[in-house]
Coordinates of C-alpha atoms in Angstrom, one line a residue:
X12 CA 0.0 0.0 0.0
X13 CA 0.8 3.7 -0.5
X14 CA 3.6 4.9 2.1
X15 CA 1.5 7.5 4.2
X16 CA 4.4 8.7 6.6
X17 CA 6.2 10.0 3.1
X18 CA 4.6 13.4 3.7
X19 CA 5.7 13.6 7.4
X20 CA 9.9 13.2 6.6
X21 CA 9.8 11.8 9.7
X22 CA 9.4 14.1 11.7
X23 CA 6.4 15.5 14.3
X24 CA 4.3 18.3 12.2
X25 CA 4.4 21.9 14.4
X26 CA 1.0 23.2 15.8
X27 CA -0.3 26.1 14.3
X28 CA -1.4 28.9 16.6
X29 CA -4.8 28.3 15.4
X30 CA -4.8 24.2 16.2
X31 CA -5.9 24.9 19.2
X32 CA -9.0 22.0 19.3
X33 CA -7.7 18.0 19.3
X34 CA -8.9 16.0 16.1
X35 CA -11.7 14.6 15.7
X36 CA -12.1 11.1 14.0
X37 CA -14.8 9.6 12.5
X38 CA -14.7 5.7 12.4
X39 CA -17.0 5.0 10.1
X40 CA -15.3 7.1 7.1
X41 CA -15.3 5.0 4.1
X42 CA -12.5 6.5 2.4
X43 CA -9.4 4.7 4.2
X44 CA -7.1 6.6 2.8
X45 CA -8.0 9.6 4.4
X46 CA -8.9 7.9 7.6
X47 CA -5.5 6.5 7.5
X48 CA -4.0 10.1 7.1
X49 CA -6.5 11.8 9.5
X50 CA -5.1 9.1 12.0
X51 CA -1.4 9.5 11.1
X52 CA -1.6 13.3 11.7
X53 CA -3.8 13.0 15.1
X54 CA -1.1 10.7 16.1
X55 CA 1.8 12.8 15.1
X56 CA 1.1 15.9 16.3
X57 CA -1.4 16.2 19.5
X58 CA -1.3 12.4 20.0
X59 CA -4.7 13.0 21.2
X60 CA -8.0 12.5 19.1
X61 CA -11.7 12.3 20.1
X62 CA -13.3 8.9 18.3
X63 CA -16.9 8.6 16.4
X64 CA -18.8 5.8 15.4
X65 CA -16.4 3.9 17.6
X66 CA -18.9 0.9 17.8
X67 CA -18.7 0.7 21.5
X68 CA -22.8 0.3 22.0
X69 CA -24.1 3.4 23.7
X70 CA -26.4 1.5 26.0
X71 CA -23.5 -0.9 27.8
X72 CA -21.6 2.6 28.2
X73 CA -24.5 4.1 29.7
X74 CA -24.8 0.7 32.0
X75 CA -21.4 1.3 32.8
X76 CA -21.4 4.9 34.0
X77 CA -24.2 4.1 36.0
X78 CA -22.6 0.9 37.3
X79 CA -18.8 2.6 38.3
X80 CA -20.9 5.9 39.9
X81 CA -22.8 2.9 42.3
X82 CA -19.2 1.7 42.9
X83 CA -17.7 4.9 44.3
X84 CA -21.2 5.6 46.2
X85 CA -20.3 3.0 48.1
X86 CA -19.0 3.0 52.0
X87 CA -15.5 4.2 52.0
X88 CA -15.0 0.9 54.5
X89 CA -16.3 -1.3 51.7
X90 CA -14.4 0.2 48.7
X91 CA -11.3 -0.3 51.1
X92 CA -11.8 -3.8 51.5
X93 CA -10.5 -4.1 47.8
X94 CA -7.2 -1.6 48.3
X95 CA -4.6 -2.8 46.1
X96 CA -1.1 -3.0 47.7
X97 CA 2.7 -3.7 46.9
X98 CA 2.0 -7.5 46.1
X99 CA -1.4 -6.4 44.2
X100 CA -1.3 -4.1 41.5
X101 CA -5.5 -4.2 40.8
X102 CA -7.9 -3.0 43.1
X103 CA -9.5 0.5 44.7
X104 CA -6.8 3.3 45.8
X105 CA -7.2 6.7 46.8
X106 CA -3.6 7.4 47.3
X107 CA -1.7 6.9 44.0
X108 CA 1.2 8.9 43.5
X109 CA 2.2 11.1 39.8
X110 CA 5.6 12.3 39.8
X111 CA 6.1 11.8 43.3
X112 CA 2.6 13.7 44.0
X113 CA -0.4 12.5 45.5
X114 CA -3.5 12.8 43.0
X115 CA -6.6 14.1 43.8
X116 CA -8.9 11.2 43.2
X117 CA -10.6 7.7 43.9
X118 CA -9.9 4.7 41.7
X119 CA -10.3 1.5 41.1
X120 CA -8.3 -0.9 38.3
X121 CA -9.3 -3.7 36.5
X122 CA -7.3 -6.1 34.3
X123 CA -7.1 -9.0 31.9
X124 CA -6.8 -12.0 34.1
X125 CA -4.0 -14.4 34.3
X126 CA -6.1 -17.2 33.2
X127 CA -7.2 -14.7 30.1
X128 CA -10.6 -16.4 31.2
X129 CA -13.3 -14.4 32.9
X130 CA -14.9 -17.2 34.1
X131 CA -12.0 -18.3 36.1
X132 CA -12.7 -17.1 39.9
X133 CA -10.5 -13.6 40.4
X134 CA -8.3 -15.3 42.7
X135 CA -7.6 -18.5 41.2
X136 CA -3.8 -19.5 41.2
X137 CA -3.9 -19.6 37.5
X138 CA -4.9 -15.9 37.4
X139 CA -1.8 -14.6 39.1
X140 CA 0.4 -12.2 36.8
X141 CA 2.4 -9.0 36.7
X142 CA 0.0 -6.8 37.8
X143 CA -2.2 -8.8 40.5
X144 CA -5.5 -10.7 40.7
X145 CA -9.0 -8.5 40.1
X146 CA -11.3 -7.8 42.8
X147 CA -14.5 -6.7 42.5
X148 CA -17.4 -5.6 45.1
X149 CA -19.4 -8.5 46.0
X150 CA -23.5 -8.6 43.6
X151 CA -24.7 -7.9 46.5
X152 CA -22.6 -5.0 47.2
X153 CA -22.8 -3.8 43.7
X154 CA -25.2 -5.4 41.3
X155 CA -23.9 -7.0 38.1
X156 CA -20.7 -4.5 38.6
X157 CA -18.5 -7.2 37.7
X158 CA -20.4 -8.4 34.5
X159 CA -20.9 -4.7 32.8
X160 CA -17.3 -3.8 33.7
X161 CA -16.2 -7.0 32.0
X162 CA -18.6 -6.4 29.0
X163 CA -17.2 -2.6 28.7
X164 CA -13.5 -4.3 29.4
X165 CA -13.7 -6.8 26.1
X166 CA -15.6 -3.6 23.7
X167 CA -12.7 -1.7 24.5
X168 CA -10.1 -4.7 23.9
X169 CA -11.7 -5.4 20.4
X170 CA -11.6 -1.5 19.4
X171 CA -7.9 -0.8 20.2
X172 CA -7.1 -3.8 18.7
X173 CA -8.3 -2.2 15.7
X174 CA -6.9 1.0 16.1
X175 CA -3.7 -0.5 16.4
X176 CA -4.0 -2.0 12.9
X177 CA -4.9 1.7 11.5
X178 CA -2.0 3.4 13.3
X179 CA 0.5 0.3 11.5
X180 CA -1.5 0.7 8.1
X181 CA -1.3 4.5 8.3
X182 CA 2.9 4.2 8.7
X183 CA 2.7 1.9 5.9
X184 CA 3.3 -1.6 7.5
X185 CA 1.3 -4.8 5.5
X186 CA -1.1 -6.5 7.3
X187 CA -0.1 -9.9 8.1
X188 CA 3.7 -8.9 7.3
X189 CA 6.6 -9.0 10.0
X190 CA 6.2 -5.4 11.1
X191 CA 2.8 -6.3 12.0
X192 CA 3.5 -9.9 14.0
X193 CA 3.8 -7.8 16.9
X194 CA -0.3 -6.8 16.8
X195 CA -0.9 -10.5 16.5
X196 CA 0.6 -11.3 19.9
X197 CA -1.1 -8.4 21.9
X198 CA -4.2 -9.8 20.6
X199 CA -3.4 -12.9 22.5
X200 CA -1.0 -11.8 24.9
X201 CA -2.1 -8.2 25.8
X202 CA -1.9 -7.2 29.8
X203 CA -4.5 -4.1 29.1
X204 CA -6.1 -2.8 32.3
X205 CA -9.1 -0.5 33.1
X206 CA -9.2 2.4 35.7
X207 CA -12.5 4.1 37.0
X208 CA -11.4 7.0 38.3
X209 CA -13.7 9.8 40.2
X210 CA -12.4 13.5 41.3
X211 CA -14.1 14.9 43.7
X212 CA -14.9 18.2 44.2
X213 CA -11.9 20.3 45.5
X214 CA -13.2 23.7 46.6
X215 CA -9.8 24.9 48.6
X216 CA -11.9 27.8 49.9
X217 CA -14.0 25.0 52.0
X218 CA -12.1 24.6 55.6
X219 CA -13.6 21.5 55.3
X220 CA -11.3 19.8 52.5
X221 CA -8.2 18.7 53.5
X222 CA -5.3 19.2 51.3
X223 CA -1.8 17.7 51.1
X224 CA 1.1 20.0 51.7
X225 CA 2.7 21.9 49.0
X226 CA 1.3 23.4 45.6
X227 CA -2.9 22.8 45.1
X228 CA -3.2 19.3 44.0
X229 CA -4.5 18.4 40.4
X230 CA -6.9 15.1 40.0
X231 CA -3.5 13.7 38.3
X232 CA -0.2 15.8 37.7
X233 CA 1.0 15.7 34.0
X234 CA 2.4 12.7 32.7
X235 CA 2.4 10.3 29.6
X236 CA 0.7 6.9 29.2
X237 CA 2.7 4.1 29.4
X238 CA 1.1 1.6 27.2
X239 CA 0.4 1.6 23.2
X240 CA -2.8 3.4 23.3
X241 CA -5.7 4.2 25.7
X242 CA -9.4 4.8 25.0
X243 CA -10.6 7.0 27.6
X244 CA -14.3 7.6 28.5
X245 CA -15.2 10.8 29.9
X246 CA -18.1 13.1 31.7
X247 CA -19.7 15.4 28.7
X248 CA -20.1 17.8 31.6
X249 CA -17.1 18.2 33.7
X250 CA -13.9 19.2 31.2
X251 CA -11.0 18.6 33.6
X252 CA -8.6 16.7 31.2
X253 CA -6.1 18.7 29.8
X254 CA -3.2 18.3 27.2
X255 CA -0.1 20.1 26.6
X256 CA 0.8 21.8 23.3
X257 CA 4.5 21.9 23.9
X258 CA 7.5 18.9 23.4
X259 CA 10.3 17.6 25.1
X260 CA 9.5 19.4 28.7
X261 CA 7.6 18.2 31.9
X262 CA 6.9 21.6 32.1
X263 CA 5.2 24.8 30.5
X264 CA 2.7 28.2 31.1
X265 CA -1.0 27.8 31.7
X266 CA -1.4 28.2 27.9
X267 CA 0.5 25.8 27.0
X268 CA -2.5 23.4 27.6
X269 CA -5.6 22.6 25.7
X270 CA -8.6 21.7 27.4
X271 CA -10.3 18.2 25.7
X272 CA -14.1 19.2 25.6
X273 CA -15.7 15.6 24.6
X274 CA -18.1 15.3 22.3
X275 CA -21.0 13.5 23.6
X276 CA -20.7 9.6 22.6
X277 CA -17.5 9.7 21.7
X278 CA -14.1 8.3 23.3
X279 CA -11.1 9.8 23.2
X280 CA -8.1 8.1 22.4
X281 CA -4.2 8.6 23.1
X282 CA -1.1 7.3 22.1
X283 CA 1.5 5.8 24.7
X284 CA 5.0 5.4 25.4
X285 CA 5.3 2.6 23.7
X286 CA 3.6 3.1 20.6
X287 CA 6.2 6.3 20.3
X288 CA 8.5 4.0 20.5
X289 CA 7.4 1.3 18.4
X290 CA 7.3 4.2 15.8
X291 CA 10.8 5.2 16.0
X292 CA 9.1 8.8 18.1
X293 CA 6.5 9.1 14.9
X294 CA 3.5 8.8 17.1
X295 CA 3.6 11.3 20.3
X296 CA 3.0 10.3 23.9
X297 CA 1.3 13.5 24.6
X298 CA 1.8 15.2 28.3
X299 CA -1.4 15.9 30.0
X300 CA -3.0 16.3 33.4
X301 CA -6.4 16.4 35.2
X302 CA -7.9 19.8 37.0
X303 CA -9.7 19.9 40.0
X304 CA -13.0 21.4 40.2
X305 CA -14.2 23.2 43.7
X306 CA -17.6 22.7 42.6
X307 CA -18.1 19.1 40.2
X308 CA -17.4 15.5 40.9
X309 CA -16.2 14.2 37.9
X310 CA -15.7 10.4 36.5
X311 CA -13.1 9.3 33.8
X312 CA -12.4 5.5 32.7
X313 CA -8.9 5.3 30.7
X314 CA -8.6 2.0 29.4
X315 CA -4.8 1.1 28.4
X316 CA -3.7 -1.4 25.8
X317 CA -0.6 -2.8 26.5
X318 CA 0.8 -5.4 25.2
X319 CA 2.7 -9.1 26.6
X320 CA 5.0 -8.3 29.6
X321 CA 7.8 -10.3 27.9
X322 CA 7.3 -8.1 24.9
X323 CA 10.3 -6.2 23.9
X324 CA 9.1 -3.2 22.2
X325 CA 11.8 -1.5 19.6
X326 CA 11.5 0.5 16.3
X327 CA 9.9 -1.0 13.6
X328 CA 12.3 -2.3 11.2
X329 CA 10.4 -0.7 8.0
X330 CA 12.0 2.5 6.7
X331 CA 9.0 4.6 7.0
X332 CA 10.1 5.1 10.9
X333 CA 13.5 4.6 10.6
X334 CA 15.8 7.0 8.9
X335 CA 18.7 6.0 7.0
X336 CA 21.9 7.5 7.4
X337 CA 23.3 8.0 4.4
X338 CA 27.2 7.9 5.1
X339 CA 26.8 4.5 6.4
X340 CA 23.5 3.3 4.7
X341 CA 22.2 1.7 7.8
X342 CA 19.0 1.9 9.4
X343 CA 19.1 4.4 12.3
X344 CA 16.8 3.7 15.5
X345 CA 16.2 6.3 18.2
X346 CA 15.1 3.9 20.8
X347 CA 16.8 0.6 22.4
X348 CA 14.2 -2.2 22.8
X349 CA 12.1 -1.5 25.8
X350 CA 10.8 -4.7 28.1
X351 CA 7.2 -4.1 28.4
X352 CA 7.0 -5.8 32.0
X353 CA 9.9 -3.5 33.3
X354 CA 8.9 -0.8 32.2
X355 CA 5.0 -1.8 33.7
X356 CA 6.9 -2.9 37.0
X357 CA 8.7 0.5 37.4
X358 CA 6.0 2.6 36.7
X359 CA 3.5 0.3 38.5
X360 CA 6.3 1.2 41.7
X361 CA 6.3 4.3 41.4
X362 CA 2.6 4.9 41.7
X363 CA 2.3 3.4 44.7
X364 CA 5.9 4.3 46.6
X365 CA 8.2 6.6 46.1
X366 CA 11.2 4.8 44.9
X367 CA 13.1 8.8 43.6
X368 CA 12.1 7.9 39.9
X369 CA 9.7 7.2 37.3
X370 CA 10.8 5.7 34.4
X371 CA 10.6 7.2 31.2
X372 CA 11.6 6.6 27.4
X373 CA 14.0 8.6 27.6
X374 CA 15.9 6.4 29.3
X375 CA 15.6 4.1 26.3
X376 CA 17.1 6.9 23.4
X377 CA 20.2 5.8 22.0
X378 CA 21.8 8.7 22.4
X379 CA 21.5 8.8 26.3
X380 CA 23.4 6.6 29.0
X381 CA 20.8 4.9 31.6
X382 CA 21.5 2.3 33.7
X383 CA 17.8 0.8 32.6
X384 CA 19.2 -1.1 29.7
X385 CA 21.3 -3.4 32.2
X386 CA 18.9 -3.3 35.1
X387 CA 15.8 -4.8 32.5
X388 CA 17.8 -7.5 31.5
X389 CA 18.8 -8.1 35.1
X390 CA 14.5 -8.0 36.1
X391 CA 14.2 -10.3 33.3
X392 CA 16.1 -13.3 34.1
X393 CA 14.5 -13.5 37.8
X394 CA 11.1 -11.7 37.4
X395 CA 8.1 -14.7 37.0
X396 CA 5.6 -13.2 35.3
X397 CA 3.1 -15.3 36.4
X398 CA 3.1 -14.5 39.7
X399 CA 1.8 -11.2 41.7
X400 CA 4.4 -8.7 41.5
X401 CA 6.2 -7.5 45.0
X402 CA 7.6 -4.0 45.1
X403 CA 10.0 -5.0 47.9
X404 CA 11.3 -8.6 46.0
X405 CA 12.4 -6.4 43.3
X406 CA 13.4 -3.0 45.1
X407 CA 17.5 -3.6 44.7
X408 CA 16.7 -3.5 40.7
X409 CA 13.8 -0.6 40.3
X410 CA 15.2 2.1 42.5
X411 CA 17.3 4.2 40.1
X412 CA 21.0 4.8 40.6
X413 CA 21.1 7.5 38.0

């Protein structure tokens, strides 16, 4: 097929002063060619875009909204009764740590089971993995919670799957080729999770909230996705989420950022860390944070497609993402291959302690010097995957000695 990076040299388009609203994608467009380009430049410049026609049936989102506001309705005693912990990456928190900050916010994650079988009781041996065993309110807690979420879980599974397949088509890789293989196993393989988050209100002119120390808190501080891609579902009413317009820089002015206003029934979808990486830095891993709002509760749901934990994620070898250097005639790749379950452990670590760093892919440039590249290889000769992670097993290899 046609080679639709050839208009990009390889390199991230500038925003324009007046691009100052995130794409907006409609699904169903017949013409694939300029699908595939509308795609391609969503991905390359805001790495943000707001999804229609996304196939996702209205009615089981609307189920679900209704089902994750019952959750967080529920006593706080309850909810904590399925806190996630260093040996448990899944469950309800209200204490998660971005960059080292405490986020404003409830939560509660879901994830593809060890067993990669529903049906298989949540804590079943065979479900252990990486990231933990599910748990879910009990029916009679939270009626049929577990059966929508699951249900919303699998819609989202089948639609990044195939936006995955547009992003590879749109940077010219053949379907069924060897650039593609990779697809194939997340299909099978993939360790994708689903957070419900809720905000509450944070009016700091109220004696009665209580604030950590320090700066006001946001819902989350800025940060990039870690994953391939994420479909997030937001309120139509509360417009908290917030994404930055400038590169290369945790930080940056007030108008720097661009406020996502969703469009009702639509999702919006981002790219991650590792699709930027899987793209030779093509595809952006946008920046972007949540407000608080004194007066609104709000409710988000990012789901995040990631792929196999033993997956090592490096440029694709097709010379639409790679560059050529032309003294030499080789291939040049900007990225070192990247294990998937480190870089999950790390980040997964820092969330939840403060072990002084969170890993990034910059650590992973070839023109950098990290001690990452020796420490993954060291994680990955002892780490089991199919057992629940433990911060403190694994401590003496995570915390950073940059």
């Amino acid at each position: 097929m046609t080679n639709i990076t050839d208009d990009t040299t390889n390199n991230t388009p500038p925003l324009k002063d007046d691009d100052d609203e995130i794409p907006v994608i409609d699904l169903s467009n017949p013409n694939t060619e300029q699908l595939l380009h509308q795609i391609l430049r969503a991905c390359t410049t805001w790495g943000f875009f707001q999804l229609l026609n996304h196939d996702i049936p209205l009615p089981l989102i609307q189920s679900y909204r209704e089902s994750k506001a019952r959750f967080f309705s529920l006593p706080y005693d309850t909810k904590l009764k399925l806190k996630r912990n260093a040996q448990n990456a899944r469950g309800y928190f209200d204490d998660e740590l971005t960059k080292r900050r405490r986020d404003w916010k409830e939560a509660l994650d879901v994830g593809v089971p060890g067993s990669k079988d529903w049906d298989t009781p949540d804590f079943d041996e065979s479900n252990a993995c990486l990231d933990g065993m599910n748990q879910f309110p009990t029916q009679e807690e939270c009626p049929n919670f577990r059966e929508i979420t699951v249900q919303y879980f699998e819609e989202c599974a089948k639609l990044s799957n195939r936006l995955a397949r547009l992003m590879a088509c749109a940077l010219g890789i053949r379907e069924g080729g060897e650039d593609a293989q990779i697809l194939d196993r997340m299909v099978l393989n993939h360790t994708s999770y689903l957070r419900m988050n809720y905000y509450p209100p944070c009016d700091l002119n109220d004696t009665d909230t209580v604030v950590p120390e320090g700066p006001p808190p946001l819902g989350i501080s800025p940060h990039r996705d870690a994953g391939f891609l994420t479909i997030l579902l937001q309120d139509d009413d509360c417009h908290s989420l917030q994404v930055a317009r400038f590169e290369d820089s945790d930080l940056g002015h007030d108008n720097s950022w661009v406020t996502v206003k969703p469009i009702p029934g639509a999702v919006t979808i981002n790219t991650g860390d590792m699709a930027m990486i899987w793209s030779n830095g093509i595809f952006r891993a946008p920046l972007h944070r949540v407000l608080t709002d004194p007066t609104k509760k709000r409710y988000s749901s990012p789901f995040f497609w990631n792929p196999g934990y033993n997956e090592l994620i490096s440029p694709l070898d097709c010379c639409s993402c790679c560059s050529e250097d032309k003294t030499t005639n080789e291939i040049k790749k900007k990225y070192r291959p990247c294990l998937w379950g480190y870089f999950r452990a790390l980040r997964f670590a820092g969330d939840l302690t403060d072990l002084g760093v969170e890993i990034q892919t910059s650590h992973f440039k070839m023109d950098t010097t990290s001690d990452h590249i020796e420490k993954q290889d060291e994680f990955r000769k002892v780490v089991d995957f199919e057992e629940n992670f433990n911060v403190e097993k694994y401590r003496s290899i995570l915390e950073s000695k940059d």
